Every structure is written in structure tokens, then in C-alpha cells.
Short mmCIF file of C-alpha atoms in Angstrom, two decimals:
data_model
loop_
_atom_site.label_atom_id
_atom_site.label_comp_id
_atom_site.label_asym_id
_atom_site.label_seq_id
_atom_site.Cartn_x
_atom_site.Cartn_y
_atom_site.Cartn_z
CA UNK P 1 -46.00 172.62 109.94
CA UNK P 2 -47.86 172.52 106.64
CA UNK P 3 -45.80 171.23 103.71
CA UNK P 4 -46.87 172.11 100.18
CA UNK P 5 -46.97 168.79 98.29
CA UNK P 6 -46.20 170.21 94.83
CA UNK P 7 -43.25 172.27 96.00
CA UNK P 8 -41.81 169.38 97.98
CA UNK P 9 -42.31 166.92 95.14
CA UNK P 10 -40.55 169.23 92.68
CA UNK P 11 -37.59 169.43 95.07
CA UNK P 12 -37.48 165.63 95.28
CA UNK P 13 -37.82 165.20 91.52
CA UNK P 14 -34.89 167.58 90.94
CA UNK P 15 -32.89 166.09 93.85
CA UNK P 16 -32.34 169.59 95.19
CA UNK P 17 -29.95 169.29 98.14
CA UNK P 18 -30.86 172.80 99.33
CA UNK P 19 -34.00 171.28 100.83
CA UNK P 20 -32.20 168.58 102.81
CA UNK P 21 -33.23 168.98 106.43
CA UNK P 22 -36.22 171.17 105.56
CA UNK P 23 -38.42 168.11 105.16
CA UNK P 24 -38.23 164.33 104.69
CA UNK P 25 -39.76 162.16 101.97
CA UNK P 26 -41.65 159.08 103.09
CA UNK P 27 -42.17 156.35 100.51
CA UNK P 28 -45.09 154.18 101.57
CA UNK P 29 -44.42 151.44 98.98
CA UNK P 30 -40.94 150.72 100.38
CA UNK P 31 -41.44 151.81 103.99
CA UNK P 32 -38.44 154.14 104.00
CA UNK P 33 -37.88 157.87 104.35
CA UNK P 34 -35.23 159.86 102.49
CA UNK P 35 -33.76 163.31 102.17
CA UNK P 36 -35.00 165.31 99.14
CA UNK P 37 -31.68 164.85 97.32
CA UNK P 38 -31.72 161.05 97.53
CA UNK P 39 -30.24 159.68 94.25
CA UNK P 40 -32.78 156.84 94.08
CA UNK P 41 -35.50 156.83 91.41
CA UNK P 42 -38.16 159.44 92.15
CA UNK P 43 -41.12 157.66 93.77
CA UNK P 44 -44.59 157.92 92.32
CA UNK P 45 -46.79 160.66 93.70
CA UNK P 46 -49.32 158.26 95.14
CA UNK P 47 -46.61 156.59 97.23
CA UNK P 48 -45.17 159.77 98.72
CA UNK P 49 -45.77 161.53 102.04
CA UNK P 50 -43.79 164.48 103.33
CA UNK P 51 -42.75 164.95 106.96
CA UNK P 52 -41.35 168.01 108.76
CA UNK P 53 -38.91 165.93 110.82
CA UNK P 54 -37.17 162.57 110.84
CA UNK P 55 -38.95 161.84 114.11
CA UNK P 56 -42.35 162.28 112.41
CA UNK P 57 -41.33 159.86 109.65
CA UNK P 58 -40.16 157.34 112.23
CA UNK P 59 -43.41 157.73 114.17
CA UNK P 60 -45.26 156.84 110.94
CA UNK P 61 -43.41 153.51 110.89
CA UNK P 62 -40.82 154.38 108.23
CA UNK P 63 -37.13 153.49 108.42
CA UNK P 64 -34.17 155.58 107.32
CA UNK P 65 -32.86 155.12 103.79
CA UNK P 66 -29.44 153.45 103.82
CA UNK P 67 -28.43 155.12 100.57
CA UNK P 68 -28.96 158.83 101.29
CA UNK P 69 -28.67 158.74 105.10
CA UNK P 70 -31.46 161.27 105.84
CA UNK P 71 -30.47 161.40 109.51
CA UNK P 72 -27.14 162.93 108.47
CA UNK P 73 -28.71 165.86 106.62
CA UNK P 74 -28.07 169.38 107.93
CA UNK P 75 -30.77 170.55 110.30
CA UNK P 76 -33.57 172.84 109.28
CA UNK P 77 -32.40 176.47 109.26
CA UNK P 78 -35.70 177.40 110.88
CA UNK P 79 -34.52 176.18 114.28
CA UNK P 80 -31.51 178.50 114.18
CA UNK P 81 -33.52 181.51 113.01
CA UNK P 82 -36.77 181.25 114.94
CA UNK P 83 -36.96 182.81 118.38
CA UNK P 84 -40.29 181.24 119.36
CA UNK P 85 -40.81 178.34 121.76
CA UNK P 86 -40.56 175.64 119.08
CA UNK P 87 -37.27 177.02 117.77
CA UNK P 88 -35.87 177.26 121.29
CA UNK P 89 -37.06 173.74 122.08
CA UNK P 90 -35.34 172.31 119.00
CA UNK P 91 -32.05 173.96 119.92
CA UNK P 92 -32.26 172.57 123.45
CA UNK P 93 -33.19 169.08 122.26
CA UNK P 94 -30.19 169.14 119.89
CA UNK P 95 -28.02 170.04 122.87
CA UNK P 96 -29.23 166.93 124.72
CA UNK P 97 -31.45 168.56 127.35
CA UNK P 98 -34.13 165.84 127.10
CA UNK P 99 -31.52 163.10 127.52
CA UNK P 100 -30.10 164.79 130.62
CA UNK P 101 -33.17 166.33 132.26
CA UNK P 102 -36.12 164.63 130.58
CA UNK P 103 -39.17 166.35 129.13
CA UNK P 104 -39.96 167.99 132.53
CA UNK P 105 -36.53 169.64 132.45
CA UNK P 106 -37.07 170.87 128.90
CA UNK P 107 -40.51 172.26 129.76
CA UNK P 108 -39.10 174.02 132.83
CA UNK P 109 -36.33 175.62 130.77
CA UNK P 110 -38.92 176.93 128.34
CA UNK P 111 -41.48 178.00 130.95
CA UNK P 112 -44.36 175.87 129.65
CA UNK P 113 -46.22 172.79 130.84
CA UNK P 114 -45.22 169.44 129.38
CA UNK P 115 -48.65 169.02 127.78
CA UNK P 116 -48.58 172.40 126.05
CA UNK P 117 -45.01 171.88 124.87
CA UNK P 118 -45.92 168.48 123.44
CA UNK P 119 -48.92 170.02 121.66
CA UNK P 120 -46.81 172.77 120.07
CA UNK P 121 -44.09 170.40 118.87
CA UNK P 122 -46.62 167.93 117.48
CA UNK P 123 -48.35 170.72 115.55
CA UNK P 124 -45.08 172.01 114.04
CA UNK P 125 -43.01 168.85 113.65
CA UNK P 126 -45.39 165.94 113.75
CA UNK P 127 -43.64 164.53 116.82
CA UNK P 128 -43.32 165.30 120.51
CA UNK P 129 -40.13 165.98 122.48
CA UNK P 130 -39.53 162.33 123.35
CA UNK P 131 -39.78 161.24 119.71
CA UNK P 132 -37.48 164.08 118.60
CA UNK P 133 -34.91 163.17 121.24
CA UNK P 134 -35.23 159.49 120.30
CA UNK P 135 -34.43 160.26 116.66
CA UNK P 136 -31.33 162.13 117.77
CA UNK P 137 -30.26 159.24 120.02
CA UNK P 138 -30.58 156.85 117.09
CA UNK P 139 -28.33 159.04 114.95
CA UNK P 140 -25.78 159.36 117.77
CA UNK P 141 -25.81 155.60 118.25
CA UNK P 142 -25.19 155.03 114.55
CA UNK P 143 -22.20 157.38 114.58
CA UNK P 144 -20.71 155.57 117.59
CA UNK P 145 -21.33 152.14 116.06
CA UNK P 146 -19.70 153.05 112.77
CA UNK P 147 -16.81 155.20 113.97
CA UNK P 148 -15.68 153.71 117.29
CA UNK P 149 -14.75 150.34 118.74
CA UNK P 150 -16.98 150.78 121.79
CA UNK P 151 -19.08 147.85 122.91
CA UNK P 152 -22.80 147.98 122.19
CA UNK P 153 -23.73 148.38 125.86
CA UNK P 154 -21.35 151.34 126.16
CA UNK P 155 -22.81 152.89 123.01
CA UNK P 156 -26.36 152.44 124.27
CA UNK P 157 -25.77 154.50 127.39
CA UNK P 158 -23.41 156.96 125.69
CA UNK P 159 -26.14 157.76 123.13
CA UNK P 160 -28.64 158.46 125.90
CA UNK P 161 -30.71 155.27 125.91
CA UNK P 162 -32.07 154.04 129.22
CA UNK P 163 -31.30 150.39 128.52
CA UNK P 164 -29.57 148.13 126.01
CA UNK P 165 -32.95 146.68 125.04
CA UNK P 166 -34.30 150.15 124.24
CA UNK P 167 -31.17 150.80 122.18
CA UNK P 168 -31.53 147.56 120.22
CA UNK P 169 -35.24 148.08 119.57
CA UNK P 170 -34.76 151.68 118.40
CA UNK P 171 -31.89 150.89 116.03
CA UNK P 172 -33.82 147.98 114.54
CA UNK P 173 -36.90 150.14 114.07
CA UNK P 174 -35.11 153.17 112.60
CA UNK P 175 -32.51 151.40 110.45
CA UNK P 176 -34.22 148.00 109.89
CA UNK P 177 -31.13 146.13 111.02
CA UNK P 178 -29.41 145.06 114.21
CA UNK P 179 -26.72 147.31 115.72
CA UNK P 180 -24.08 144.64 115.12
CA UNK P 181 -24.97 144.59 111.41
CA UNK P 182 -24.44 148.33 111.15
CA UNK P 183 -20.89 147.81 112.39
CA UNK P 184 -20.25 144.94 109.99
CA UNK P 185 -21.64 146.93 107.06
CA UNK P 186 -19.80 150.15 107.82
CA UNK P 187 -17.60 151.60 105.11
CA UNK P 188 -14.44 153.74 105.48
CA UNK P 189 -16.18 156.76 103.98
CA UNK P 190 -19.85 157.43 104.77
CA UNK P 191 -22.07 160.45 105.17
CA UNK P 192 -21.07 160.77 108.80
CA UNK P 193 -18.09 158.48 108.94
CA UNK P 194 -14.34 158.78 108.88
CA UNK P 195 -12.51 160.94 106.38
CA UNK P 196 -8.96 160.54 107.58
CA UNK P 197 -7.27 162.28 104.68
CA UNK P 198 -9.13 165.50 105.57
CA UNK P 199 -8.94 165.08 109.33
CA UNK P 200 -6.17 166.61 111.46
CA UNK P 201 -4.83 164.42 114.23
CA UNK P 202 -5.81 164.93 117.82
CA UNK P 203 -4.25 162.88 120.60
CA UNK P 204 -5.95 159.50 120.38
CA UNK P 205 -7.97 157.53 122.90
CA UNK P 206 -11.23 155.72 123.37
CA UNK P 207 -13.13 159.00 123.22
CA UNK P 208 -11.73 160.19 119.88
CA UNK P 209 -14.39 160.21 117.15
CA UNK P 210 -14.20 161.43 113.56
CA UNK P 211 -17.31 162.36 111.58
CA UNK P 212 -18.59 164.62 108.84
CA UNK P 213 -20.84 167.60 109.46
CA UNK P 214 -23.03 168.31 106.45
CA UNK P 215 -24.04 171.80 105.35
CA UNK P 216 -25.97 173.51 102.59
CA UNK P 217 -23.55 174.90 100.02
CA UNK P 218 -21.96 177.25 99.42
CA UNK P 219 -19.70 177.70 102.45
CA UNK P 220 -17.12 180.49 102.33
CA UNK P 221 -14.57 178.74 104.55
CA UNK P 222 -11.89 181.43 104.25
CA UNK P 223 -14.08 184.11 105.84
CA UNK P 224 -15.14 181.74 108.61
CA UNK P 225 -11.61 180.67 109.53
CA UNK P 226 -10.28 184.20 109.11
CA UNK P 227 -12.88 185.60 111.49
CA UNK P 228 -12.08 183.00 114.14
CA UNK P 229 -8.30 183.29 113.67
CA UNK P 230 -8.40 187.04 114.28
CA UNK P 231 -10.12 186.47 117.64
CA UNK P 232 -8.47 183.20 118.70
CA UNK P 233 -7.37 182.99 122.34
CA UNK P 234 -4.08 181.08 122.80
CA UNK P 235 -4.61 178.05 125.00
CA UNK P 236 -8.33 177.92 124.15
CA UNK P 237 -8.40 177.89 120.34
CA UNK P 238 -6.21 178.15 117.28
CA UNK P 239 -6.44 178.19 113.50
CA UNK P 240 -3.65 176.44 111.65
CA UNK P 241 -3.32 174.81 108.21
CA UNK P 242 -6.98 175.31 107.36
CA UNK P 243 -8.21 173.74 110.61
CA UNK P 244 -9.87 175.32 113.62
CA UNK P 245 -9.17 173.69 116.99
CA UNK P 246 -10.58 174.55 120.40
CA UNK P 247 -11.40 173.24 123.85
CA UNK P 248 -15.02 172.70 124.88
CA UNK P 249 -16.88 172.47 128.17
CA UNK P 250 -19.69 169.92 127.86
CA UNK P 251 -22.35 168.57 130.27
CA UNK P 252 -20.32 165.51 131.33
CA UNK P 253 -16.76 166.78 130.92
CA UNK P 254 -14.36 168.57 128.63
CA UNK P 255 -13.44 167.97 125.01
CA UNK P 256 -11.11 169.09 122.26
CA UNK P 257 -12.34 169.48 118.70
CA UNK P 258 -10.69 170.00 115.32
CA UNK P 259 -12.87 171.28 112.45
CA UNK P 260 -11.67 171.31 108.83
CA UNK P 261 -13.95 172.62 106.04
CA UNK P 262 -13.98 170.36 102.99
CA UNK P 263 -16.03 170.06 99.83
CA UNK P 264 -19.61 169.42 100.94
CA UNK P 265 -18.91 168.83 104.62
CA UNK P 266 -16.81 169.87 107.61
CA UNK P 267 -14.57 167.12 108.92
CA UNK P 268 -14.74 167.01 112.72
CA UNK P 269 -12.46 165.12 115.08
CA UNK P 270 -13.72 165.13 118.67
CA UNK P 271 -11.72 163.97 121.65
CA UNK P 272 -14.29 163.55 124.42
CA UNK P 273 -13.71 162.94 128.10
CA UNK P 274 -17.14 161.27 128.14
CA UNK P 275 -18.74 159.89 124.96
CA UNK P 276 -22.20 160.82 126.30
CA UNK P 277 -21.27 164.33 125.21
CA UNK P 278 -21.15 163.46 121.51
CA UNK P 279 -24.58 164.92 120.62
CA UNK P 280 -24.08 168.25 122.44
CA UNK P 281 -20.53 168.51 121.06
CA UNK P 282 -21.80 168.06 117.49
CA UNK P 283 -24.63 170.55 118.08
CA UNK P 284 -22.20 173.18 119.38
CA UNK P 285 -19.74 172.67 116.54
CA UNK P 286 -22.55 173.02 114.01
CA UNK P 287 -23.71 176.18 115.76
CA UNK P 288 -20.19 177.65 115.88
CA UNK P 289 -19.71 177.21 112.12
CA UNK P 290 -23.36 178.12 111.33
CA UNK P 291 -23.75 174.88 109.39
CA UNK P 292 -27.55 174.78 109.49
CA UNK P 293 -27.92 178.13 107.73
CA UNK P 294 -29.59 178.54 104.35
CA UNK P 295 -26.99 180.60 102.44
CA UNK P 296 -29.18 180.83 99.34
CA UNK P 297 -31.90 182.64 101.31
CA UNK P 298 -29.43 184.92 103.11
CA UNK P 299 -27.39 185.84 100.03
CA UNK P 300 -30.52 186.25 97.92
CA UNK P 301 -31.92 188.82 100.32
CA UNK P 302 -28.67 190.77 100.78
CA UNK P 303 -27.92 190.78 97.05
CA UNK P 304 -31.00 192.90 96.41
CA UNK P 305 -29.04 195.83 97.86
CA UNK P 306 -26.75 197.20 95.11
CA UNK P 307 -24.15 198.12 97.75
CA UNK P 308 -23.82 194.52 98.97
CA UNK P 309 -24.49 192.69 95.70
CA UNK P 310 -20.84 192.71 94.45
CA UNK P 311 -19.57 191.30 97.77
CA UNK P 312 -22.25 188.61 97.79
CA UNK P 313 -21.39 187.62 94.21
CA UNK P 314 -17.66 187.54 94.99
CA UNK P 315 -17.99 185.64 98.27
CA UNK P 316 -21.15 183.51 98.37
CA UNK P 317 -21.92 181.55 101.52
CA UNK P 318 -20.38 183.82 104.16
CA UNK P 319 -21.56 182.47 107.52
CA UNK P 320 -22.24 184.01 110.91
CA UNK P 321 -19.67 182.53 113.34
CA UNK P 322 -21.54 181.82 116.55
CA UNK P 323 -20.46 180.47 119.92
CA UNK P 324 -20.06 177.27 121.89
CA UNK P 325 -20.35 179.07 125.24
CA UNK P 326 -22.60 182.06 125.89
CA UNK P 327 -20.66 183.30 128.93
CA UNK P 328 -17.42 183.17 126.96
CA UNK P 329 -18.94 185.36 124.27
CA UNK P 330 -20.26 187.82 126.85
CA UNK P 331 -16.87 188.12 128.54
CA UNK P 332 -15.21 188.64 125.18
CA UNK P 333 -17.72 191.36 124.31
CA UNK P 334 -17.16 193.16 127.63
CA UNK P 335 -13.37 192.94 127.25
CA UNK P 336 -13.63 194.41 123.73
CA UNK P 337 -15.54 197.51 124.83
CA UNK P 338 -13.67 200.63 123.69
CA UNK P 339 -10.47 198.72 122.83
CA UNK P 340 -9.11 196.95 119.76
CA UNK P 341 -9.48 193.23 119.13
CA UNK P 342 -5.76 192.73 119.65
CA UNK P 343 -5.84 194.51 123.00
CA UNK P 344 -8.88 192.54 124.16
CA UNK P 345 -7.26 189.27 123.16
CA UNK P 346 -4.13 190.14 125.13
CA UNK P 347 -6.24 190.97 128.19
CA UNK P 348 -8.19 187.73 127.99
CA UNK P 349 -5.05 185.67 127.39
CA UNK P 350 -3.62 187.06 130.64
CA UNK P 351 -6.86 186.22 132.42
CA UNK P 352 -6.79 182.51 131.52
CA UNK P 353 -3.86 181.41 133.75
CA UNK P 354 -5.54 183.16 136.69
CA UNK P 355 -8.62 180.92 136.44
CA UNK P 356 -7.04 177.48 136.40
CA UNK P 357 -3.75 175.81 135.43
CA UNK P 358 -3.41 175.13 131.73
CA UNK P 359 -3.09 171.43 130.86
CA UNK P 360 -1.47 170.07 127.75
CA UNK P 361 -3.56 170.83 124.70
CA UNK P 362 -6.44 173.29 124.48
CA UNK P 363 -8.72 174.02 127.42
CA UNK P 364 -12.27 175.25 127.68
CA UNK P 365 -12.93 178.89 128.46
CA UNK P 366 -13.43 179.47 132.22
CA UNK P 367 -16.92 178.98 133.60
CA UNK P 368 -18.75 181.38 135.91
CA UNK P 369 -17.39 179.88 139.13
CA UNK P 370 -13.80 180.04 137.87
CA UNK P 371 -14.19 183.68 136.87
CA UNK P 372 -15.63 184.60 140.26
CA UNK P 373 -12.57 183.12 142.00
CA UNK P 374 -10.11 185.33 140.07
CA UNK P 375 -8.44 188.01 142.20
CA UNK P 376 -8.52 191.65 141.08
CA UNK P 377 -4.98 191.59 139.71
CA UNK P 378 -5.85 188.69 137.41
CA UNK P 379 -8.16 190.76 135.23
CA UNK P 380 -5.68 193.35 133.91
CA UNK P 381 -8.47 195.75 132.93
CA UNK P 382 -10.25 198.82 134.36
CA UNK P 383 -12.08 198.16 137.63
CA UNK P 384 -15.50 198.99 136.16
CA UNK P 385 -15.06 196.44 133.38
CA UNK P 386 -13.83 193.83 135.86
CA UNK P 387 -16.92 194.30 138.01
CA UNK P 388 -19.16 194.05 134.95
CA UNK P 389 -17.66 190.63 134.18
CA UNK P 390 -18.16 189.55 137.78
CA UNK P 391 -21.77 190.74 137.79
CA UNK P 392 -22.43 188.81 134.58
CA UNK P 393 -20.75 185.68 135.96
CA UNK P 394 -22.86 185.88 139.13
CA UNK P 395 -26.04 186.20 137.07
CA UNK P 396 -25.10 183.14 135.00
CA UNK P 397 -24.12 181.18 138.11
CA UNK P 398 -27.39 181.86 139.93
CA UNK P 399 -29.48 181.17 136.82
CA UNK P 400 -30.93 184.67 136.43
CA UNK P 401 -29.15 185.10 133.06
CA UNK P 402 -29.60 182.39 130.42
CA UNK P 403 -27.04 182.66 127.62
CA UNK P 404 -27.79 179.30 126.04
CA UNK P 405 -29.12 179.31 122.45
CA UNK P 406 -32.41 177.96 123.76
CA UNK P 407 -32.96 181.03 125.91
CA UNK P 408 -35.55 183.70 125.23
CA UNK P 409 -33.67 186.27 123.12
CA UNK P 410 -35.73 189.31 124.06
CA UNK P 411 -35.69 188.47 127.76
CA UNK P 412 -31.95 187.75 127.70
CA UNK P 413 -31.19 191.09 126.04
CA UNK P 414 -33.37 192.86 128.59
CA UNK P 415 -31.48 191.22 131.46
CA UNK P 416 -28.13 191.98 129.87
CA UNK P 417 -28.99 195.66 129.64
CA UNK P 418 -29.86 195.60 133.35
CA UNK P 419 -26.27 194.64 134.23
CA UNK P 420 -24.19 197.76 135.04
CA UNK P 421 -21.60 198.31 132.32
CA UNK P 422 -23.46 196.48 129.56
CA UNK P 423 -24.91 198.65 126.83
CA UNK P 424 -26.73 198.16 123.55
CA UNK P 425 -23.60 197.20 121.57
CA UNK P 426 -22.55 194.47 124.03
CA UNK P 427 -26.09 193.07 124.32
CA UNK P 428 -26.49 193.10 120.53
CA UNK P 429 -23.14 191.38 119.96
CA UNK P 430 -24.05 188.63 122.44
CA UNK P 431 -27.50 188.23 120.87
CA UNK P 432 -25.89 187.85 117.46
CA UNK P 433 -23.14 185.38 118.32
CA UNK P 434 -24.20 183.59 121.53
CA UNK P 435 -27.97 183.50 121.02
CA UNK P 436 -27.76 183.14 117.25
CA UNK P 437 -30.07 186.06 116.41
CA UNK P 438 -29.76 186.52 112.62
CA UNK P 439 -31.16 190.06 112.66
CA UNK P 440 -28.83 192.28 114.74
CA UNK P 441 -27.54 195.46 113.12
CA UNK P 442 -24.86 196.96 115.47
CA UNK P 443 -25.03 200.43 113.84
CA UNK P 444 -22.73 202.01 116.47
CA UNK P 445 -19.92 199.50 115.89
CA UNK P 446 -16.86 201.33 114.54
CA UNK P 447 -15.87 198.56 112.11
CA UNK P 448 -19.45 198.30 110.84
CA UNK P 449 -19.46 202.03 110.17
CA UNK P 450 -16.10 201.84 108.39
CA UNK P 451 -17.34 198.97 106.27
CA UNK P 452 -20.47 200.90 105.41
CA UNK P 453 -18.38 203.91 104.36
CA UNK P 454 -16.16 201.67 102.22
CA UNK P 455 -19.25 200.46 100.36
CA UNK P 456 -20.64 203.96 99.91
CA UNK P 457 -23.33 203.55 102.58
CA UNK P 458 -24.18 206.05 105.32
CA UNK P 459 -21.89 205.69 108.33
CA UNK P 460 -23.83 207.80 110.79
CA UNK P 461 -25.27 205.31 113.35
CA UNK P 462 -28.83 206.55 113.22
CA UNK P 463 -28.93 206.82 109.43
CA UNK P 464 -27.20 203.46 109.03
CA UNK P 465 -29.67 201.83 111.42
CA UNK P 466 -32.56 203.12 109.31
CA UNK P 467 -30.89 202.01 106.08
CA UNK P 468 -30.17 198.51 107.49
CA UNK P 469 -33.87 197.75 107.87
CA UNK P 470 -33.86 196.70 104.20
CA UNK P 471 -31.58 193.79 105.18
CA UNK P 472 -34.13 192.23 107.53
CA UNK P 473 -34.24 189.47 108.69
CA UNK P 474 -30.51 188.95 107.94
CA UNK P 475 -28.87 192.05 109.42
CA UNK P 476 -26.37 189.92 111.39
CA UNK P 477 -25.05 188.48 108.11
CA UNK P 478 -24.84 192.00 106.69
CA UNK P 479 -22.72 192.97 109.72
CA UNK P 480 -20.26 190.18 108.89
CA UNK P 481 -19.97 191.48 105.33
CA UNK P 482 -19.49 195.07 106.54
CA UNK P 483 -16.73 193.90 108.87
CA UNK P 484 -15.06 192.22 105.91
CA UNK P 485 -15.42 195.39 103.86
CA UNK P 486 -13.74 197.36 106.66
#
């Protein structure tokens, strides 16, 4: 990725936090790298290098700034938006695929050779998949050191390191201090640390971790929580007192998470069955709340339409609520076909007890195997819709349908449309929320059409679809605003 020096330097000189995560500033005279908004004195031009990723800065021998915590910056919005191989790879690395399956597993998921994948990532990010995963492991280790009482050996393996020695060497190299010193120097309130006064209680335990999830302001929290509350499934998720809680299914076990939007960050309390799931849990929570988005770019584009401009001005920072589980979103979309949200929620709530007993607290949505074990009477829906859910679950179970955010969006939509009972609306809804496609229009959606009519826009599907092309590449965000207008 080519970074324009003058543009980057101006962002650093103005300490513009909108660029945090887009690039990193390396200061050769001090040997550190920072986020663009670092409050330290602006370095001289001759001492500055810019890097497209923290991993690239680390590979150049620089250590993370202790003042601005560049590793805690929100991720680049490019990796949420882009549908190419590099964007897919970054989403999978964030979800911990390299730690679990290695680079061969990542390359297999993407359908490329390891060598070609390494070449593409180096060209775009200045670092290969191992270096990118290593940077993420270092950040995970720091969170565990500063926010838990786990022993260093436990943290090393929980963060994904192969040995305690590798863990020690990496932390020393990235943070220029020993792991034990990070724990001694920790403060009650840090960029990723505890914020108890903003954090709702979850049942405690060794696997309970509290941290802050950064985002680029503004964040319209009311629209985000309102959207999720309207669709919340009892037993799986709830919204109460300004906090969203839900159960998660993660690679090594289950989890329960509580997310509370605050000024400049989202406070997250995670209760993990296995602390090795911290990185994927954080990645999925960030994806659910769309925390890596660039609201200035989205709102700036939508505000050029006079019909949307008043809504954008009144409610800046409206996000696109995404998903923590692609199959869950597909089942929800199928259940919502031709019925109201309330009716679909009732149907799904009745389905949950048929999949597995409900434990205390919130549980994860059923996986493909659990859904396939449900008897006919457990679905409480028309037979055709029931069989569509079963066909989708079989496709996910046998690997022929990839609903992870690292999947190929076009190929996934094509395979969805091949499933009997799944049409363009269902495939588009899943692409928007499960796959994170920012440019889905849904012109046939009844609420979208009502919202368009309320704003004085055409509500005929074909005409609306043509009109919506002016909102590219942010049509999904326009859909959220039309739903709110309806």
C-alpha cells in the first residue's frame, strides 16, 4: 500500500484521530511507532516513516509507543469494506485463523498458495501473515497481562504463542519491556484496560476480562442499540440499561459478552470459557458494532443526497450492525421472510429450546449440527421454510457454504441463491450483515420502501434500485437510515 507522505504528515501534525488505524507513524530517532493522534511533539520530517500496519512497523525494528498505545487503535476500515483477497485475509487473521490453523490453513481458506498470499500481504501491508498474526498476539498478550491475574505461562499460550520464550521475546521486542514489568506498570484506566464504572457486571471467574474497544467518532449508540433490541432473541441476547449482552460460540468454547457504548470507546466485559478465544471474541464484537467503520466517509457520501442529508446531520455516525455468526444471521433472514420482525422473533424463540437445554445466563445461537437435530415440530413454521433452514445448515456443516466474514462475498451469494427457498432479499440481507458488504441496497424490502417514501424518494423497487446507485459504495448504510425513516 502506497502512503502519501505529505497527507500522512499533515494528519500527524494535526493529531487527527480519524486516521488512527489507517497507518502508523515510525519515528527513527526514538525507535518507536505511534498512532497519528499521538499527543507527543510532532517528530521532524526527516525522522518519520509511515507504515500501513503495526506489523510492518514492528518488522522495521520499532517498538510501540507507551503513551498513545498504537496497538489499541481501531482497525483500518479498508479490511471491513474490501472484498478482495487481502481484505478477506485480514478479517480471518483478526479472527485467529493463523493461530489455530497456521498460514497453510489461512491459504487454504482463501484458495491461494502460501507464497502468493505472502506476496500479496507484503505488497499491501508491508508484512506477511505470520508477522500480522504475531502483532495481534502481542496485543492480546498485553490485554491479558494488564487486565487479568493469569500467570505468564498461561497468558503465553492463551494469546497464541507456541512457547513462553517466544512470548517473552515478542513482548520485549514490541513493547521494549518484560511482560512482568507491563503488569507492574499497569494503571486502572488505560486505552484497553478496565473501566469499571462503565462496565456492567457479568458473573465473575478466571475468564472474565474487561477492556475498551476503540472506534472512530462519531458513534450513534442509540440507533445501534435500538436496532439490536428490536431483534433480540430472549435467551441469546438482550439490551438493558444501555448495554447489549449476548452469548457467543467461539473456536475453543462459549462466551458471554456485555457491550456498553461510552464516550470514545465501547466498554466490553467478556466471560470466556477459554481465554484463547479472546482475540476472536474481540474481533466479533468489533464486527457486530461496526467499530472499524469510517463514519466521516460514509456520512460524507450519503449527505450529498438532499433526501438523506437532514437525517445524516441529525444522527451522525449511524453504524451497520453486523453479525457474530453467519449461520445465525441466515436463519434469522429465512425466518423473517414474508412475516413481521415480531413474528419471526417469536418463531425463533420457540426454536431455541428444541436445539439444546438453556443454561443459566445467555447461550450462543444453535450451530448447524444442533439445527439439523431438531424435529419437525420444533420449527413452528411452514414446511418449505423449515426445509430451507435445514438445507442451509447442511451446506454450512459440509463446508460448501462459507458464511464467515472472510468468505468470498460473490461466491457466497451465488451459493445462497442456489439453495431452494432463498431469494435475492435473503441473500442480500446475509451479505450485508453476515459478510459485512457495505454496498447492498435491498430495494424490494418493505421497510426500505416505506422509508424511501417517507423521505420523498421513489418506492417502486426498480426505480429505487436505480436511484440508490448514487449511494455507492455505502448502500447498506443508506438501508439502515431508510429503516429508521420508516
